[in-house]
């Protein structure tokens, strides 16, 4: 199975900050990487797929980049509603695998 | 409105079985692969199983292989997860999720249900 290493596991930031989360795959996954946001008590929400394609309705302050094994989610100007846990996931092959998650907390 | 609604969760003793269902609406169900994903409260997401649009391609996480069976009934717009030989470590919140690629083999999960709780305990 492809292992996904996500970092950091948590971070503290202030509204307006630029935030970066990274994921590294144990083998090349081309561009088959997605990012999800999950708030407490809610189902995950797809933010970005195919590494950098923004899901419909997702604000443009979210962006994704990378290819092969190294990927990044950037939130350019953190808003109050962005405090949540973020997961990356590869869908290059089965079994699908998720990163361990990054909890973005208020500083 | 695209919607997935899970049901069938509950409290079950170790070694027993449970069948989860996921009712889909608002989209052409038989165009898309579907998945089950679980989450232990306070922990991360774990993909459990996936099935393509015509049930021709199915896979499972190693942790459930041989015990869980995914299936779908396209006529009923429904996805299922038959869970046998349940273990305490299967205790989690179970979500069904839809692929975002029509008839594709590789897709992200763009629609999620609200989830159903499975508790395995004596």
mmCIF file of N, CA and C in Angstrom, chain A residues 5-107:
data_model
loop_
_atom_site.group_PDB
_atom_site.id
_atom_site.type_symbol
_atom_site.label_atom_id
_atom_site.label_comp_id
_atom_site.label_asym_id
_atom_site.label_seq_id
_atom_site.Cartn_x
_atom_site.Cartn_y
_atom_site.Cartn_z
ATOM 1 N N UNK A 5 2.579 10.401 4.154
ATOM 2 C CA UNK A 5 3.074 11.072 5.357
ATOM 3 C C UNK A 5 2.698 12.541 5.272
ATOM 4 N N UNK A 6 1.871 12.968 6.204
ATOM 5 C CA UNK A 6 1.356 14.340 6.205
ATOM 6 C C UNK A 6 1.980 15.105 7.355
ATOM 7 N N UNK A 7 2.352 16.348 7.092
ATOM 8 C CA UNK A 7 2.943 17.173 8.160
ATOM 9 C C UNK A 7 2.577 18.636 7.987
ATOM 10 N N UNK A 8 2.489 19.357 9.106
ATOM 11 C CA UNK A 8 2.607 18.874 10.478
ATOM 12 C C UNK A 8 1.328 18.188 10.922
ATOM 13 N N UNK A 9 1.340 17.574 12.091
ATOM 14 C CA UNK A 9 0.112 16.957 12.602
ATOM 15 C C UNK A 9 -0.837 18.015 13.157
ATOM 16 N N UNK A 10 -0.274 19.130 13.583
ATOM 17 C CA UNK A 10 -1.097 20.251 14.021
ATOM 18 C C UNK A 10 -0.307 21.533 13.872
ATOM 19 N N UNK A 11 -1.028 22.618 13.801
ATOM 20 C CA UNK A 11 -0.377 23.920 13.747
ATOM 21 C C UNK A 11 -1.321 24.965 14.331
ATOM 22 N N UNK A 12 -0.703 25.993 14.873
ATOM 23 C CA UNK A 12 -1.466 27.129 15.396
ATOM 24 C C UNK A 12 -1.213 28.330 14.509
ATOM 25 N N UNK A 13 -2.275 28.984 14.134
ATOM 26 C CA UNK A 13 -2.137 30.127 13.240
ATOM 27 C C UNK A 13 -3.210 31.159 13.561
ATOM 28 N N UNK A 14 -2.988 32.351 13.052
ATOM 29 C CA UNK A 14 -3.936 33.446 13.266
ATOM 30 C C UNK A 14 -4.683 33.742 11.980
ATOM 31 N N UNK A 15 -5.836 34.324 12.130
ATOM 32 C CA UNK A 15 -6.592 34.769 10.962
ATOM 33 C C UNK A 15 -5.720 35.695 10.129
ATOM 34 N N UNK A 16 -5.701 35.444 8.818
ATOM 35 C CA UNK A 16 -4.876 36.237 7.910
ATOM 36 C C UNK A 16 -3.540 35.600 7.583
ATOM 37 N N UNK A 17 -3.151 34.590 8.343
ATOM 38 C CA UNK A 17 -1.876 33.919 8.092
ATOM 39 C C UNK A 17 -1.931 33.087 6.816
ATOM 40 N N UNK A 18 -0.749 32.828 6.288
ATOM 41 C CA UNK A 18 -0.591 31.879 5.188
ATOM 42 C C UNK A 18 -0.182 30.551 5.808
ATOM 43 N N UNK A 19 -0.885 29.483 5.432
ATOM 44 C CA UNK A 19 -0.668 28.173 6.035
ATOM 45 C C UNK A 19 -0.326 27.165 4.933
ATOM 46 N N UNK A 20 0.675 26.326 5.239
ATOM 47 C CA UNK A 20 1.086 25.297 4.280
ATOM 48 C C UNK A 20 1.110 23.937 4.956
ATOM 49 N N UNK A 21 0.505 22.977 4.321
ATOM 50 C CA UNK A 21 0.489 21.586 4.786
ATOM 51 C C UNK A 21 1.072 20.723 3.673
ATOM 52 N N UNK A 22 1.897 19.755 4.051
ATOM 53 C CA UNK A 22 2.533 18.931 3.038
ATOM 54 C C UNK A 22 2.182 17.459 3.199
ATOM 55 N N UNK A 23 2.196 16.762 2.080
ATOM 56 C CA UNK A 23 2.013 15.311 2.050
ATOM 57 C C UNK A 23 3.075 14.705 1.146
ATOM 58 N N UNK A 24 3.622 13.610 1.616
ATOM 59 C CA UNK A 24 4.611 12.886 0.824
ATOM 60 C C UNK A 24 4.145 11.447 0.658
ATOM 61 N N UNK A 25 4.120 10.985 -0.572
ATOM 62 C CA UNK A 25 3.721 9.617 -0.867
ATOM 63 C C UNK A 25 4.954 8.730 -0.931
ATOM 64 N N UNK A 26 4.781 7.481 -0.545
ATOM 65 C CA UNK A 26 5.913 6.543 -0.513
ATOM 66 C C UNK A 26 6.335 6.098 -1.907
ATOM 67 N N UNK A 27 5.509 6.368 -2.902
ATOM 68 C CA UNK A 27 5.871 6.127 -4.292
ATOM 69 C C UNK A 27 5.115 7.129 -5.158
ATOM 70 N N UNK A 28 5.511 7.248 -6.402
ATOM 71 C CA UNK A 28 4.883 8.220 -7.273
ATOM 72 C C UNK A 28 3.400 7.953 -7.493
ATOM 73 N N UNK A 29 2.594 9.005 -7.403
ATOM 74 C CA UNK A 29 1.153 8.882 -7.596
ATOM 75 C C UNK A 29 0.664 9.853 -8.680
ATOM 76 N N UNK A 30 1.604 10.290 -9.521
ATOM 77 C CA UNK A 30 1.251 11.246 -10.567
ATOM 78 C C UNK A 30 0.561 12.445 -9.916
ATOM 79 N N UNK A 31 -0.614 12.803 -10.375
ATOM 80 C CA UNK A 31 -1.340 13.930 -9.786
ATOM 81 C C UNK A 31 -2.599 13.488 -9.049
ATOM 82 N N UNK A 32 -2.666 12.204 -8.697
ATOM 83 C CA UNK A 32 -3.884 11.650 -8.109
ATOM 84 C C UNK A 32 -3.913 11.868 -6.607
ATOM 85 N N UNK A 33 -3.987 13.133 -6.233
ATOM 86 C CA UNK A 33 -4.021 13.493 -4.822
ATOM 87 C C UNK A 33 -5.147 14.475 -4.572
ATOM 88 N N UNK A 34 -5.867 14.250 -3.475
ATOM 89 C CA UNK A 34 -6.970 15.118 -3.081
ATOM 90 C C UNK A 34 -6.746 15.644 -1.666
ATOM 91 N N UNK A 35 -7.379 16.772 -1.389
ATOM 92 C CA UNK A 35 -7.355 17.364 -0.047
ATOM 93 C C UNK A 35 -8.788 17.516 0.450
ATOM 94 N N UNK A 36 -8.989 17.189 1.736
ATOM 95 C CA UNK A 36 -10.296 17.284 2.367
ATOM 96 C C UNK A 36 -10.188 18.125 3.627
ATOM 97 N N UNK A 37 -11.277 18.785 3.936
ATOM 98 C CA UNK A 37 -11.406 19.543 5.181
ATOM 99 C C UNK A 37 -12.488 18.872 6.021
ATOM 100 N N UNK A 38 -12.213 18.709 7.310
ATOM 101 C CA UNK A 38 -13.229 18.135 8.190
ATOM 102 C C UNK A 38 -13.360 18.984 9.446
ATOM 103 N N UNK A 39 -14.578 19.348 9.745
ATOM 104 C CA UNK A 39 -14.873 20.070 10.977
ATOM 105 C C UNK A 39 -15.509 19.110 11.969
ATOM 106 N N UNK A 40 -15.394 19.388 13.270
ATOM 107 C CA UNK A 40 -15.902 18.456 14.289
ATOM 108 C C UNK A 40 -17.359 18.084 14.072
ATOM 109 N N UNK A 41 -17.630 16.786 14.108
ATOM 110 C CA UNK A 41 -18.992 16.296 13.970
ATOM 111 C C UNK A 41 -19.532 16.294 12.564
ATOM 112 N N UNK A 42 -18.683 16.633 11.601
ATOM 113 C CA UNK A 42 -19.132 16.710 10.208
ATOM 114 C C UNK A 42 -18.367 15.726 9.332
ATOM 115 N N UNK A 43 -18.965 15.408 8.184
ATOM 116 C CA UNK A 43 -18.274 14.584 7.205
ATOM 117 C C UNK A 43 -17.161 15.393 6.540
ATOM 118 N N UNK A 44 -16.143 14.725 6.037
ATOM 119 C CA UNK A 44 -15.122 15.431 5.270
ATOM 120 C C UNK A 44 -15.729 16.102 4.049
ATOM 121 N N UNK A 45 -15.058 17.172 3.627
ATOM 122 C CA UNK A 45 -15.490 17.937 2.459
ATOM 123 C C UNK A 45 -14.323 18.012 1.483
ATOM 124 N N UNK A 46 -14.575 17.667 0.238
ATOM 125 C CA UNK A 46 -13.524 17.724 -0.784
ATOM 126 C C UNK A 46 -13.197 19.179 -1.102
ATOM 127 N N UNK A 47 -11.908 19.515 -0.995
ATOM 128 C CA UNK A 47 -11.448 20.862 -1.317
ATOM 129 C C UNK A 47 -10.785 20.917 -2.697
ATOM 130 N N UNK A 48 -9.856 19.983 -2.893
ATOM 131 C CA UNK A 48 -9.006 19.992 -4.080
ATOM 132 C C UNK A 48 -8.820 18.557 -4.552
ATOM 133 N N UNK A 49 -8.878 18.355 -5.872
ATOM 134 C CA UNK A 49 -8.580 17.049 -6.439
ATOM 135 C C UNK A 49 -7.612 17.221 -7.603
ATOM 136 N N UNK A 50 -7.068 16.117 -8.039
ATOM 137 C CA UNK A 50 -6.045 16.156 -9.090
ATOM 138 C C UNK A 50 -4.945 17.150 -8.738
ATOM 139 N N UNK A 51 -4.533 17.124 -7.485
ATOM 140 C CA UNK A 51 -3.443 17.945 -6.939
ATOM 141 C C UNK A 51 -3.779 19.419 -6.812
ATOM 142 N N UNK A 52 -4.406 20.003 -7.834
ATOM 143 C CA UNK A 52 -4.534 21.462 -7.844
ATOM 144 C C UNK A 52 -5.877 21.975 -8.331
ATOM 145 N N UNK A 53 -6.826 21.103 -8.625
ATOM 146 C CA UNK A 53 -8.134 21.536 -9.124
ATOM 147 C C UNK A 53 -9.075 21.811 -7.963
ATOM 148 N N UNK A 54 -9.549 23.029 -7.897
ATOM 149 C CA UNK A 54 -10.419 23.434 -6.811
ATOM 150 C C UNK A 54 -11.820 22.872 -7.031
ATOM 151 N N UNK A 55 -12.361 22.210 -5.999
ATOM 152 C CA UNK A 55 -13.729 21.717 -6.085
ATOM 153 C C UNK A 55 -14.676 22.919 -6.175
ATOM 154 N N UNK A 56 -15.768 22.747 -6.883
ATOM 155 C CA UNK A 56 -16.752 23.816 -7.041
ATOM 156 C C UNK A 56 -17.190 24.367 -5.687
ATOM 157 N N UNK A 57 -17.188 25.688 -5.583
ATOM 158 C CA UNK A 57 -17.634 26.334 -4.369
ATOM 159 C C UNK A 57 -16.565 26.566 -3.324
ATOM 160 N N UNK A 58 -15.383 26.039 -3.538
ATOM 161 C CA UNK A 58 -14.291 26.213 -2.570
ATOM 162 C C UNK A 58 -13.589 27.549 -2.837
ATOM 163 N N UNK A 59 -13.367 28.327 -1.793
ATOM 164 C CA UNK A 59 -12.742 29.655 -1.989
ATOM 165 C C UNK A 59 -11.356 29.570 -2.606
ATOM 166 N N UNK A 60 -11.018 30.589 -3.354
ATOM 167 C CA UNK A 60 -9.748 30.603 -4.088
ATOM 168 C C UNK A 60 -8.538 30.799 -3.182
ATOM 169 N N UNK A 61 -8.736 31.075 -1.900
ATOM 170 C CA UNK A 61 -7.580 31.152 -0.991
ATOM 171 C C UNK A 61 -6.959 29.769 -0.760
ATOM 172 N N UNK A 62 -7.684 28.713 -1.135
ATOM 173 C CA UNK A 62 -7.138 27.354 -1.070
ATOM 174 C C UNK A 62 -6.462 27.034 -2.408
ATOM 175 N N UNK A 63 -5.274 26.470 -2.322
ATOM 176 C CA UNK A 63 -4.600 26.033 -3.536
ATOM 177 C C UNK A 63 -3.760 24.798 -3.250
ATOM 178 N N UNK A 64 -3.521 24.011 -4.281
ATOM 179 C CA UNK A 64 -2.718 22.806 -4.151
ATOM 180 C C UNK A 64 -1.664 22.752 -5.232
ATOM 181 N N UNK A 65 -0.568 22.114 -4.903
ATOM 182 C CA UNK A 65 0.508 21.968 -5.875
ATOM 183 C C UNK A 65 1.267 20.678 -5.618
ATOM 184 N N UNK A 66 2.157 20.354 -6.568
ATOM 185 C CA UNK A 66 3.000 19.172 -6.416
ATOM 186 C C UNK A 66 2.800 18.185 -7.549
ATOM 187 N N UNK A 67 3.575 17.127 -7.490
ATOM 188 C CA UNK A 67 3.424 16.009 -8.429
ATOM 189 C C UNK A 67 4.381 14.911 -8.003
ATOM 190 N N UNK A 68 4.071 13.701 -8.458
ATOM 191 C CA UNK A 68 4.958 12.586 -8.120
ATOM 192 C C UNK A 68 4.773 12.117 -6.694
ATOM 193 N N UNK A 69 5.607 12.621 -5.799
ATOM 194 C CA UNK A 69 5.541 12.174 -4.408
ATOM 195 C C UNK A 69 5.321 13.297 -3.398
ATOM 196 N N UNK A 70 5.499 14.523 -3.795
ATOM 197 C CA UNK A 70 5.438 15.639 -2.844
ATOM 198 C C UNK A 70 4.352 16.635 -3.226
ATOM 199 N N UNK A 71 3.492 16.937 -2.248
ATOM 200 C CA UNK A 71 2.314 17.754 -2.502
ATOM 201 C C UNK A 71 2.111 18.755 -1.367
ATOM 202 N N UNK A 72 1.467 19.857 -1.718
ATOM 203 C CA UNK A 72 1.271 20.930 -0.755
ATOM 204 C C UNK A 72 -0.134 21.509 -0.873
ATOM 205 N N UNK A 73 -0.742 21.749 0.289
ATOM 206 C CA UNK A 73 -1.983 22.527 0.373
ATOM 207 C C UNK A 73 -1.621 23.864 1.000
ATOM 208 N N UNK A 74 -2.032 24.941 0.373
ATOM 209 C CA UNK A 74 -1.779 26.277 0.904
ATOM 210 C C UNK A 74 -3.097 27.000 1.098
ATOM 211 N N UNK A 75 -3.227 27.603 2.263
ATOM 212 C CA UNK A 75 -4.341 28.518 2.524
ATOM 213 C C UNK A 75 -3.702 29.902 2.592
ATOM 214 N N UNK A 76 -4.043 30.763 1.647
ATOM 215 C CA UNK A 76 -3.271 31.998 1.474
ATOM 216 C C UNK A 76 -3.554 33.030 2.559
ATOM 217 N N UNK A 77 -4.764 33.054 3.049
ATOM 218 C CA UNK A 77 -5.147 34.057 4.045
ATOM 219 C C UNK A 77 -6.204 33.414 4.932
ATOM 220 N N UNK A 78 -5.753 32.844 6.019
ATOM 221 C CA UNK A 78 -6.603 32.006 6.854
ATOM 222 C C UNK A 78 -7.807 32.790 7.380
ATOM 223 N N UNK A 79 -8.972 32.193 7.240
ATOM 224 C CA UNK A 79 -10.209 32.779 7.752
ATOM 225 C C UNK A 79 -10.701 31.957 8.940
ATOM 226 N N UNK A 80 -11.612 32.526 9.712
ATOM 227 C CA UNK A 80 -12.090 31.850 10.924
ATOM 228 C C UNK A 80 -12.735 30.505 10.601
ATOM 229 N N UNK A 81 -13.379 30.439 9.457
ATOM 230 C CA UNK A 81 -14.073 29.196 9.099
ATOM 231 C C UNK A 81 -13.114 28.107 8.604
ATOM 232 N N UNK A 82 -11.838 28.430 8.491
ATOM 233 C CA UNK A 82 -10.841 27.462 8.004
ATOM 234 C C UNK A 82 -10.226 26.642 9.122
ATOM 235 N N UNK A 83 -10.536 26.974 10.362
ATOM 236 C CA UNK A 83 -9.989 26.192 11.464
ATOM 237 C C UNK A 83 -10.700 24.842 11.480
ATOM 238 N N UNK A 84 -9.929 23.800 11.206
ATOM 239 C CA UNK A 84 -10.474 22.472 10.942
ATOM 240 C C UNK A 84 -9.303 21.506 10.838
ATOM 241 N N UNK A 85 -9.617 20.251 10.539
ATOM 242 C CA UNK A 85 -8.583 19.256 10.266
ATOM 243 C C UNK A 85 -8.568 18.974 8.771
ATOM 244 N N UNK A 86 -7.370 18.878 8.215
ATOM 245 C CA UNK A 86 -7.193 18.675 6.777
ATOM 246 C C UNK A 86 -6.508 17.340 6.534
ATOM 247 N N UNK A 87 -7.003 16.636 5.535
ATOM 248 C CA UNK A 87 -6.437 15.336 5.152
ATOM 249 C C UNK A 87 -6.097 15.341 3.665
ATOM 250 N N UNK A 88 -4.971 14.733 3.338
ATOM 251 C CA UNK A 88 -4.696 14.432 1.935
ATOM 252 C C UNK A 88 -5.006 12.954 1.700
ATOM 253 N N UNK A 89 -5.204 12.604 0.458
ATOM 254 C CA UNK A 89 -5.544 11.227 0.104
ATOM 255 C C UNK A 89 -5.058 10.931 -1.308
ATOM 256 N N UNK A 90 -4.446 9.761 -1.483
ATOM 257 C CA UNK A 90 -4.063 9.365 -2.832
ATOM 258 C C UNK A 90 -5.132 8.454 -3.416
ATOM 259 N N UNK A 91 -5.408 8.652 -4.701
ATOM 260 C CA UNK A 91 -6.325 7.754 -5.399
ATOM 261 C C UNK A 91 -5.676 7.235 -6.690
ATOM 262 N N UNK A 92 -4.359 7.089 -6.601
ATOM 263 C CA UNK A 92 -3.620 6.500 -7.735
ATOM 264 C C UNK A 92 -3.950 5.027 -7.874
ATOM 265 N N UNK A 93 -4.051 4.349 -6.719
ATOM 266 C CA UNK A 93 -4.428 2.942 -6.780
ATOM 267 C C UNK A 93 -5.129 2.524 -5.499
ATOM 268 N N UNK A 94 -5.539 1.268 -5.468
ATOM 269 C CA UNK A 94 -6.104 0.688 -4.258
ATOM 270 C C UNK A 94 -4.986 -0.008 -3.474
ATOM 271 N N UNK A 95 -5.042 -0.020 -2.138
ATOM 272 C CA UNK A 95 -6.064 0.650 -1.337
ATOM 273 C C UNK A 95 -5.844 2.164 -1.304
ATOM 274 N N UNK A 96 -6.934 2.897 -1.363
ATOM 275 C CA UNK A 96 -6.830 4.329 -1.172
ATOM 276 C C UNK A 96 -6.225 4.589 0.219
ATOM 277 N N UNK A 97 -5.400 5.584 0.336
ATOM 278 C CA UNK A 97 -4.794 5.881 1.634
ATOM 279 C C UNK A 97 -4.840 7.378 1.908
ATOM 280 N N UNK A 98 -5.042 7.680 3.190
ATOM 281 C CA UNK A 98 -5.112 9.059 3.657
ATOM 282 C C UNK A 98 -3.857 9.406 4.448
ATOM 283 N N UNK A 99 -3.539 10.677 4.463
ATOM 284 C CA UNK A 99 -2.564 11.171 5.417
ATOM 285 C C UNK A 99 -3.177 11.161 6.812
ATOM 286 N N UNK A 100 -2.325 11.405 7.798
ATOM 287 C CA UNK A 100 -2.751 11.294 9.195
ATOM 288 C C UNK A 100 -3.586 12.483 9.656
ATOM 289 N N UNK A 101 -3.605 13.547 8.866
ATOM 290 C CA UNK A 101 -4.391 14.723 9.205
ATOM 291 C C UNK A 101 -3.556 15.828 9.816
ATOM 292 N N UNK A 102 -3.985 17.061 9.580
ATOM 293 C CA UNK A 102 -3.368 18.249 10.171
ATOM 294 C C UNK A 102 -4.464 19.098 10.791
ATOM 295 N N UNK A 103 -4.373 19.280 12.084
ATOM 296 C CA UNK A 103 -5.359 20.097 12.779
ATOM 297 C C UNK A 103 -4.879 21.534 12.801
ATOM 298 N N UNK A 104 -5.655 22.429 12.221
ATOM 299 C CA UNK A 104 -5.316 23.845 12.188
ATOM 300 C C UNK A 104 -6.108 24.529 13.296
ATOM 301 N N UNK A 105 -5.360 25.031 14.271
ATOM 302 C CA UNK A 105 -5.981 25.625 15.460
ATOM 303 C C UNK A 105 -5.713 27.112 15.522
ATOM 304 N N UNK A 106 -6.519 27.781 16.310
ATOM 305 C CA UNK A 106 -6.371 29.227 16.486
ATOM 306 C C UNK A 106 -5.232 29.513 17.453
ATOM 307 N N UNK A 107 -4.334 30.398 17.046
ATOM 308 C CA UNK A 107 -3.227 30.779 17.922
ATOM 309 C C UNK A 107 -3.749 31.723 19.007
#
